[in-house]
mmCIF file with all atom_site columns, C-alpha atoms in Angstrom:
data_model
loop_
_atom_site.group_PDB
_atom_site.id
_atom_site.type_symbol
_atom_site.label_atom_id
_atom_site.label_alt_id
_atom_site.label_comp_id
_atom_site.label_asym_id
_atom_site.label_entity_id
_atom_site.label_seq_id
_atom_site.pdbx_PDB_ins_code
_atom_site.Cartn_x
_atom_site.Cartn_y
_atom_site.Cartn_z
_atom_site.occupancy
_atom_site.B_iso_or_equiv
_atom_site.pdbx_formal_charge
_atom_site.auth_seq_id
_atom_site.auth_comp_id
_atom_site.auth_asym_id
_atom_site.auth_atom_id
_atom_site.pdbx_PDB_model_num
ATOM 1   C CA . MET A 1 1   ? 26.179  -8.575  -9.467  1.00 0.00 ? 1   MET A CA 1
ATOM 2   C CA . GLU A 1 2   ? 23.381  -8.909  -6.953  1.00 0.00 ? 2   GLU A CA 1
ATOM 3   C CA . ASN A 1 3   ? 21.567  -12.250 -6.947  1.00 0.00 ? 3   ASN A CA 1
ATOM 4   C CA . ARG A 1 4   ? 18.304  -11.087 -5.423  1.00 0.00 ? 4   ARG A CA 1
ATOM 5   C CA . THR A 1 5   ? 15.205  -11.053 -7.600  1.00 0.00 ? 5   THR A CA 1
ATOM 6   C CA . THR A 1 6   ? 14.140  -7.491  -8.408  1.00 0.00 ? 6   THR A CA 1
ATOM 7   C CA . VAL A 1 7   ? 10.402  -6.869  -8.106  1.00 0.00 ? 7   VAL A CA 1
ATOM 8   C CA . LEU A 1 8   ? 8.646   -3.806  -9.479  1.00 0.00 ? 8   LEU A CA 1
ATOM 9   C CA . TYR A 1 9   ? 5.761   -3.428  -7.022  1.00 0.00 ? 9   TYR A CA 1
ATOM 10  C CA . VAL A 1 10  ? 2.996   -0.976  -7.907  1.00 0.00 ? 10  VAL A CA 1
ATOM 11  C CA . ASP A 1 11  ? 0.230   -0.201  -5.406  1.00 0.00 ? 11  ASP A CA 1
ATOM 12  C CA . ASP A 1 12  ? -1.530  3.143   -5.005  1.00 0.00 ? 12  ASP A CA 1
ATOM 13  C CA . ASN A 1 13  ? -2.040  2.528   -1.275  1.00 0.00 ? 13  ASN A CA 1
ATOM 14  C CA . PRO A 1 14  ? 1.159   3.743   0.452   1.00 0.00 ? 14  PRO A CA 1
ATOM 15  C CA . LYS A 1 15  ? 0.437   1.811   3.660   1.00 0.00 ? 15  LYS A CA 1
ATOM 16  C CA . SER A 1 16  ? -0.108  -1.484  1.816   1.00 0.00 ? 16  SER A CA 1
ATOM 17  C CA . SER A 1 17  ? 2.940   -0.762  -0.303  1.00 0.00 ? 17  SER A CA 1
ATOM 18  C CA . ARG A 1 18  ? 5.190   -0.192  2.708   1.00 0.00 ? 18  ARG A CA 1
ATOM 19  C CA . LEU A 1 19  ? 3.942   -3.336  4.438   1.00 0.00 ? 19  LEU A CA 1
ATOM 20  C CA . LEU A 1 20  ? 4.307   -5.713  1.495   1.00 0.00 ? 20  LEU A CA 1
ATOM 21  C CA . THR A 1 21  ? 7.622   -4.128  0.463   1.00 0.00 ? 21  THR A CA 1
ATOM 22  C CA . SER A 1 22  ? 8.954   -4.826  3.954   1.00 0.00 ? 22  SER A CA 1
ATOM 23  C CA . VAL A 1 23  ? 7.766   -8.439  3.812   1.00 0.00 ? 23  VAL A CA 1
ATOM 24  C CA . LEU A 1 24  ? 9.219   -8.999  0.334   1.00 0.00 ? 24  LEU A CA 1
ATOM 25  C CA . GLU A 1 25  ? 12.579  -7.526  1.327   1.00 0.00 ? 25  GLU A CA 1
ATOM 26  C CA . GLU A 1 26  ? 12.614  -9.669  4.462   1.00 0.00 ? 26  GLU A CA 1
ATOM 27  C CA . CYS A 1 27  ? 12.057  -12.689 2.177   1.00 0.00 ? 27  CYS A CA 1
ATOM 28  C CA . GLY A 1 28  ? 15.071  -11.775 0.052   1.00 0.00 ? 28  GLY A CA 1
ATOM 29  C CA . PHE A 1 29  ? 13.570  -9.782  -2.807  1.00 0.00 ? 29  PHE A CA 1
ATOM 30  C CA . ARG A 1 30  ? 14.867  -6.402  -3.960  1.00 0.00 ? 30  ARG A CA 1
ATOM 31  C CA . VAL A 1 31  ? 11.801  -4.148  -4.321  1.00 0.00 ? 31  VAL A CA 1
ATOM 32  C CA . ILE A 1 32  ? 11.261  -1.078  -6.444  1.00 0.00 ? 32  ILE A CA 1
ATOM 33  C CA . ALA A 1 33  ? 7.979   0.299   -5.085  1.00 0.00 ? 33  ALA A CA 1
ATOM 34  C CA . LYS A 1 34  ? 5.829   2.846   -6.892  1.00 0.00 ? 34  LYS A CA 1
ATOM 35  C CA . ASN A 1 35  ? 2.449   4.262   -5.892  1.00 0.00 ? 35  ASN A CA 1
ATOM 36  C CA . ASP A 1 36  ? 1.595   5.728   -9.306  1.00 0.00 ? 36  ASP A CA 1
ATOM 37  C CA . PRO A 1 37  ? 1.008   3.310   -12.212 1.00 0.00 ? 37  PRO A CA 1
ATOM 38  C CA . VAL A 1 38  ? 1.857   5.961   -14.823 1.00 0.00 ? 38  VAL A CA 1
ATOM 39  C CA . GLU A 1 39  ? 5.164   6.694   -13.092 1.00 0.00 ? 39  GLU A CA 1
ATOM 40  C CA . ALA A 1 40  ? 5.815   2.938   -12.836 1.00 0.00 ? 40  ALA A CA 1
ATOM 41  C CA . LEU A 1 41  ? 5.224   2.534   -16.564 1.00 0.00 ? 41  LEU A CA 1
ATOM 42  C CA . ALA A 1 42  ? 7.773   5.259   -17.320 1.00 0.00 ? 42  ALA A CA 1
ATOM 43  C CA . LEU A 1 43  ? 10.212  3.487   -15.001 1.00 0.00 ? 43  LEU A CA 1
ATOM 44  C CA . CYS A 1 44  ? 9.755   0.227   -16.957 1.00 0.00 ? 44  CYS A CA 1
ATOM 45  C CA . LYS A 1 45  ? 11.375  1.861   -19.958 1.00 0.00 ? 45  LYS A CA 1
ATOM 46  C CA . ARG A 1 46  ? 14.630  2.589   -18.121 1.00 0.00 ? 46  ARG A CA 1
ATOM 47  C CA . THR A 1 47  ? 14.940  0.118   -15.222 1.00 0.00 ? 47  THR A CA 1
ATOM 48  C CA . TYR A 1 48  ? 15.596  -3.622  -15.138 1.00 0.00 ? 48  TYR A CA 1
ATOM 49  C CA . PHE A 1 49  ? 13.349  -5.839  -13.010 1.00 0.00 ? 49  PHE A CA 1
ATOM 50  C CA . ASP A 1 50  ? 12.647  -9.578  -12.889 1.00 0.00 ? 50  ASP A CA 1
ATOM 51  C CA . LEU A 1 51  ? 8.940   -9.537  -12.020 1.00 0.00 ? 51  LEU A CA 1
ATOM 52  C CA . ALA A 1 52  ? 6.101   -7.028  -11.810 1.00 0.00 ? 52  ALA A CA 1
ATOM 53  C CA . LEU A 1 53  ? 3.731   -7.226  -8.837  1.00 0.00 ? 53  LEU A CA 1
ATOM 54  C CA . LEU A 1 54  ? 0.697   -5.040  -9.454  1.00 0.00 ? 54  LEU A CA 1
ATOM 55  C CA . ASP A 1 55  ? -2.326  -4.005  -7.430  1.00 0.00 ? 55  ASP A CA 1
ATOM 56  C CA . TYR A 1 56  ? -5.517  -4.410  -9.449  1.00 0.00 ? 56  TYR A CA 1
ATOM 57  C CA . GLU A 1 57  ? -7.519  -1.383  -8.358  1.00 0.00 ? 57  GLU A CA 1
ATOM 58  C CA . MET A 1 58  ? -5.622  1.853   -8.917  1.00 0.00 ? 58  MET A CA 1
ATOM 59  C CA . PRO A 1 59  ? -6.691  5.266   -10.209 1.00 0.00 ? 59  PRO A CA 1
ATOM 60  C CA . LEU A 1 60  ? -5.748  6.381   -13.731 1.00 0.00 ? 60  LEU A CA 1
ATOM 61  C CA . MET A 1 61  ? -4.729  2.887   -14.803 1.00 0.00 ? 61  MET A CA 1
ATOM 62  C CA . SER A 1 62  ? -5.827  -0.488  -13.450 1.00 0.00 ? 62  SER A CA 1
ATOM 63  C CA . GLY A 1 63  ? -3.353  -3.230  -12.694 1.00 0.00 ? 63  GLY A CA 1
ATOM 64  C CA . SER A 1 64  ? -4.663  -5.122  -15.730 1.00 0.00 ? 64  SER A CA 1
ATOM 65  C CA . GLN A 1 65  ? -4.047  -2.137  -17.999 1.00 0.00 ? 65  GLN A CA 1
ATOM 66  C CA . LEU A 1 66  ? -0.574  -1.674  -16.527 1.00 0.00 ? 66  LEU A CA 1
ATOM 67  C CA . ALA A 1 67  ? 0.123   -5.395  -17.034 1.00 0.00 ? 67  ALA A CA 1
ATOM 68  C CA . ARG A 1 68  ? -0.728  -5.033  -20.732 1.00 0.00 ? 68  ARG A CA 1
ATOM 69  C CA . GLU A 1 69  ? 1.611   -2.061  -21.115 1.00 0.00 ? 69  GLU A CA 1
ATOM 70  C CA . ILE A 1 70  ? 4.425   -3.811  -19.260 1.00 0.00 ? 70  ILE A CA 1
ATOM 71  C CA . LYS A 1 71  ? 4.065   -6.924  -21.436 1.00 0.00 ? 71  LYS A CA 1
ATOM 72  C CA . PHE A 1 72  ? 4.361   -4.739  -24.563 1.00 0.00 ? 72  PHE A CA 1
ATOM 73  C CA . LEU A 1 73  ? 7.578   -3.186  -23.212 1.00 0.00 ? 73  LEU A CA 1
ATOM 74  C CA . VAL A 1 74  ? 9.153   -6.273  -21.622 1.00 0.00 ? 74  VAL A CA 1
ATOM 75  C CA . PRO A 1 75  ? 7.202   -9.334  -22.795 1.00 0.00 ? 75  PRO A CA 1
ATOM 76  C CA . ASP A 1 76  ? 9.325   -11.887 -20.950 1.00 0.00 ? 76  ASP A CA 1
ATOM 77  C CA . VAL A 1 77  ? 8.868   -10.372 -17.492 1.00 0.00 ? 77  VAL A CA 1
ATOM 78  C CA . PRO A 1 78  ? 6.248   -12.226 -15.423 1.00 0.00 ? 78  PRO A CA 1
ATOM 79  C CA . VAL A 1 79  ? 3.371   -10.159 -14.082 1.00 0.00 ? 79  VAL A CA 1
ATOM 80  C CA . VAL A 1 80  ? 1.534   -11.012 -10.866 1.00 0.00 ? 80  VAL A CA 1
ATOM 81  C CA . LEU A 1 81  ? -1.726  -9.211  -10.094 1.00 0.00 ? 81  LEU A CA 1
ATOM 82  C CA . ILE A 1 82  ? -3.043  -8.859  -6.546  1.00 0.00 ? 82  ILE A CA 1
ATOM 83  C CA . SER A 1 83  ? -6.566  -7.805  -5.681  1.00 0.00 ? 83  SER A CA 1
ATOM 84  C CA . GLY A 1 84  ? -9.177  -7.900  -2.963  1.00 0.00 ? 84  GLY A CA 1
ATOM 85  C CA . ARG A 1 85  ? -11.451 -9.978  -5.182  1.00 0.00 ? 85  ARG A CA 1
ATOM 86  C CA . ALA A 1 86  ? -11.658 -13.756 -5.170  1.00 0.00 ? 86  ALA A CA 1
ATOM 87  C CA . ALA A 1 87  ? -11.817 -13.861 -8.971  1.00 0.00 ? 87  ALA A CA 1
ATOM 88  C CA . LEU A 1 88  ? -11.480 -11.520 -11.927 1.00 0.00 ? 88  LEU A CA 1
ATOM 89  C CA . PRO A 1 89  ? -12.878 -11.815 -15.463 1.00 0.00 ? 89  PRO A CA 1
ATOM 90  C CA . ALA A 1 90  ? -10.563 -13.601 -17.904 1.00 0.00 ? 90  ALA A CA 1
ATOM 91  C CA . THR A 1 91  ? -10.304 -10.389 -19.953 1.00 0.00 ? 91  THR A CA 1
ATOM 92  C CA . GLU A 1 92  ? -8.656  -8.706  -16.962 1.00 0.00 ? 92  GLU A CA 1
ATOM 93  C CA . LEU A 1 93  ? -6.060  -11.483 -16.743 1.00 0.00 ? 93  LEU A CA 1
ATOM 94  C CA . ALA A 1 94  ? -5.014  -11.661 -20.403 1.00 0.00 ? 94  ALA A CA 1
ATOM 95  C CA . PHE A 1 95  ? -1.552  -10.172 -19.749 1.00 0.00 ? 95  PHE A CA 1
ATOM 96  C CA . VAL A 1 96  ? -1.105  -11.581 -16.251 1.00 0.00 ? 96  VAL A CA 1
ATOM 97  C CA . ASP A 1 97  ? 0.904   -14.674 -15.331 1.00 0.00 ? 97  ASP A CA 1
ATOM 98  C CA . ALA A 1 98  ? -0.748  -15.148 -11.923 1.00 0.00 ? 98  ALA A CA 1
ATOM 99  C CA . HIS A 1 99  ? -3.570  -13.532 -9.926  1.00 0.00 ? 99  HIS A CA 1
ATOM 100 C CA . PHE A 1 100 ? -3.890  -13.607 -6.150  1.00 0.00 ? 100 PHE A CA 1
ATOM 101 C CA . GLY A 1 101 ? -7.109  -12.334 -4.648  1.00 0.00 ? 101 GLY A CA 1
ATOM 102 C CA . PHE A 1 102 ? -9.117  -12.416 -1.479  1.00 0.00 ? 102 PHE A CA 1
ATOM 103 C CA . GLY A 1 103 ? -8.102  -15.258 0.839   1.00 0.00 ? 103 GLY A CA 1
ATOM 104 C CA . THR A 1 104 ? -4.637  -15.759 -0.636  1.00 0.00 ? 104 THR A CA 1
ATOM 105 C CA . ALA A 1 105 ? -1.935  -16.972 1.710   1.00 0.00 ? 105 ALA A CA 1
ATOM 106 C CA . LEU A 1 106 ? 1.271   -14.953 1.662   1.00 0.00 ? 106 LEU A CA 1
ATOM 107 C CA . ASP A 1 107 ? 3.294   -18.152 1.252   1.00 0.00 ? 107 ASP A CA 1
ATOM 108 C CA . ASP A 1 108 ? 1.402   -18.946 -1.973  1.00 0.00 ? 108 ASP A CA 1
ATOM 109 C CA . LEU A 1 109 ? 2.219   -15.516 -3.386  1.00 0.00 ? 109 LEU A CA 1
ATOM 110 C CA . LEU A 1 110 ? 5.901   -15.793 -2.450  1.00 0.00 ? 110 LEU A CA 1
ATOM 111 C CA . TRP A 1 111 ? 6.182   -19.333 -3.824  1.00 0.00 ? 111 TRP A CA 1
ATOM 112 C CA . THR A 1 112 ? 4.620   -18.323 -7.140  1.00 0.00 ? 112 THR A CA 1
ATOM 113 C CA . MET A 1 113 ? 6.850   -15.268 -7.452  1.00 0.00 ? 113 MET A CA 1
ATOM 114 C CA . ARG A 1 114 ? 9.897   -17.491 -6.960  1.00 0.00 ? 114 ARG A CA 1
ATOM 115 C CA . ILE A 1 115 ? 8.649   -20.056 -9.469  1.00 0.00 ? 115 ILE A CA 1
ATOM 116 C CA . LEU A 1 116 ? 7.889   -17.464 -12.152 1.00 0.00 ? 116 LEU A CA 1
ATOM 117 C CA . VAL A 1 117 ? 11.389  -16.024 -12.004 1.00 0.00 ? 117 VAL A CA 1
ATOM 118 C CA . ARG A 1 118 ? 14.146  -18.438 -12.872 1.00 0.00 ? 118 ARG A CA 1
ATOM 119 C CA . PRO A 1 119 ? 16.690  -18.416 -10.052 1.00 0.00 ? 119 PRO A CA 1
ATOM 120 C CA . LYS A 1 120 ? 19.763  -16.578 -11.274 1.00 0.00 ? 120 LYS A CA 1
ATOM 121 C CA . LEU A 1 121 ? 22.253  -19.149 -9.972  1.00 0.00 ? 121 LEU A CA 1
ATOM 122 C CA . ALA A 1 122 ? 20.283  -22.321 -10.720 1.00 0.00 ? 122 ALA A CA 1
ATOM 123 C CA . VAL A 1 123 ? 21.379  -22.415 -14.353 1.00 0.00 ? 123 VAL A CA 1
ATOM 124 C CA . ALA A 1 124 ? 25.057  -22.345 -13.441 1.00 0.00 ? 124 ALA A CA 1
ATOM 125 C CA . ASP A 1 125 ? 24.669  -24.556 -10.359 1.00 0.00 ? 125 ASP A CA 1
ATOM 126 C CA . HIS A 1 126 ? 22.497  -27.268 -11.863 1.00 0.00 ? 126 HIS A CA 1
ATOM 127 C CA . HIS A 1 127 ? 23.598  -27.184 -15.499 1.00 0.00 ? 127 HIS A CA 1
ATOM 128 C CA . PRO A 1 128 ? 27.387  -27.147 -15.734 1.00 0.00 ? 128 PRO A CA 1
ATOM 129 C CA . ASP A 1 129 ? 27.146  -27.343 -19.516 1.00 0.00 ? 129 ASP A CA 1
ATOM 130 C CA . HIS A 1 130 ? 25.131  -24.068 -19.457 1.00 0.00 ? 130 HIS A CA 1
ATOM 131 C CA . ARG A 1 131 ? 22.733  -25.492 -22.013 1.00 0.00 ? 131 ARG A CA 1
ATOM 132 C CA . HIS A 1 132 ? 20.141  -22.912 -20.918 1.00 0.00 ? 132 HIS A CA 1
ATOM 133 C CA . ALA A 1 133 ? 22.536  -19.986 -21.230 1.00 0.00 ? 133 ALA A CA 1
ATOM 134 C CA . GLY A 1 134 ? 21.901  -19.596 -24.961 1.00 0.00 ? 134 GLY A CA 1
ATOM 135 C CA . HIS A 1 135 ? 18.125  -19.468 -24.576 1.00 0.00 ? 135 HIS A CA 1
ATOM 136 C CA . HIS A 1 136 ? 16.475  -16.099 -24.634 1.00 0.00 ? 136 HIS A CA 1
ATOM 137 C CA . HIS A 1 137 ? 14.344  -14.909 -21.751 1.00 0.00 ? 137 HIS A CA 1
ATOM 138 C CA . GLY A 1 138 ? 11.175  -16.323 -23.323 1.00 0.00 ? 138 GLY A CA 1
ATOM 139 C CA . ASP A 1 139 ? 12.160  -19.712 -21.937 1.00 0.00 ? 139 ASP A CA 1
ATOM 140 C CA . ARG A 1 140 ? 12.242  -18.541 -18.323 1.00 0.00 ? 140 ARG A CA 1
ATOM 141 C CA . HIS A 1 141 ? 8.754   -19.959 -17.667 1.00 0.00 ? 141 HIS A CA 1
ATOM 142 C CA . ARG A 1 142 ? 9.815   -23.479 -18.635 1.00 0.00 ? 142 ARG A CA 1
ATOM 143 C CA . VAL A 1 143 ? 11.544  -24.341 -15.395 1.00 0.00 ? 143 VAL A CA 1
ATOM 144 C CA . ASP A 1 144 ? 12.696  -27.881 -14.749 1.00 0.00 ? 144 ASP A CA 1
ATOM 145 C CA . PRO A 1 145 ? 10.722  -28.902 -11.622 1.00 0.00 ? 145 PRO A CA 1
ATOM 146 C CA . ARG A 1 146 ? 13.885  -30.452 -10.156 1.00 0.00 ? 146 ARG A CA 1
ATOM 147 C CA . GLU A 1 147 ? 15.632  -27.053 -10.331 1.00 0.00 ? 147 GLU A CA 1
ATOM 148 C CA . THR A 1 148 ? 12.689  -25.398 -8.638  1.00 0.00 ? 148 THR A CA 1
ATOM 149 C CA . THR A 1 149 ? 12.536  -27.961 -5.856  1.00 0.00 ? 149 THR A CA 1
ATOM 150 C CA . GLN A 1 150 ? 16.257  -27.783 -5.201  1.00 0.00 ? 150 GLN A CA 1
ATOM 151 C CA . TRP A 1 151 ? 16.147  -23.984 -5.180  1.00 0.00 ? 151 TRP A CA 1
ATOM 152 C CA . ALA A 1 152 ? 13.012  -23.775 -3.057  1.00 0.00 ? 152 ALA A CA 1
ATOM 153 C CA . ASP A 1 153 ? 14.440  -26.212 -0.545  1.00 0.00 ? 153 ASP A CA 1
ATOM 154 C CA . SER A 1 154 ? 17.531  -24.067 -0.135  1.00 0.00 ? 154 SER A CA 1
ATOM 155 C CA . THR A 1 155 ? 15.641  -20.888 0.803   1.00 0.00 ? 155 THR A CA 1
#
């Protein structure tokens, strides 16, 4: 089984999508990139992914609307919204775990993506008794900071 985090990345701008996909893959993520939010939503029903990374401004369906639909289908998957705006109304962020807008550093985005998704090997490596193994995915956001630091330091 592959240990890389799988990211569903949805951005209607093909150039932006290619660029960020390349960066994410270079940083160790596996990326499933889609330019059409409706097509991405259909994909959610049949494909496993660890995190959704969504552009905010897209035709047909905004990133916020897509986030809501994804959370209904796979409630435990973290959703990160990216936009060209410094801030968005709280109503637009109701189904979003993190928002990165204008002025965001790439390192901050990457760090947050790693924090939101529990490292696949950390449970086995840091908890030999596998006490987390019986938890369902809803607990993935409650990460022991020591696990995160040890994992982050090793990347």
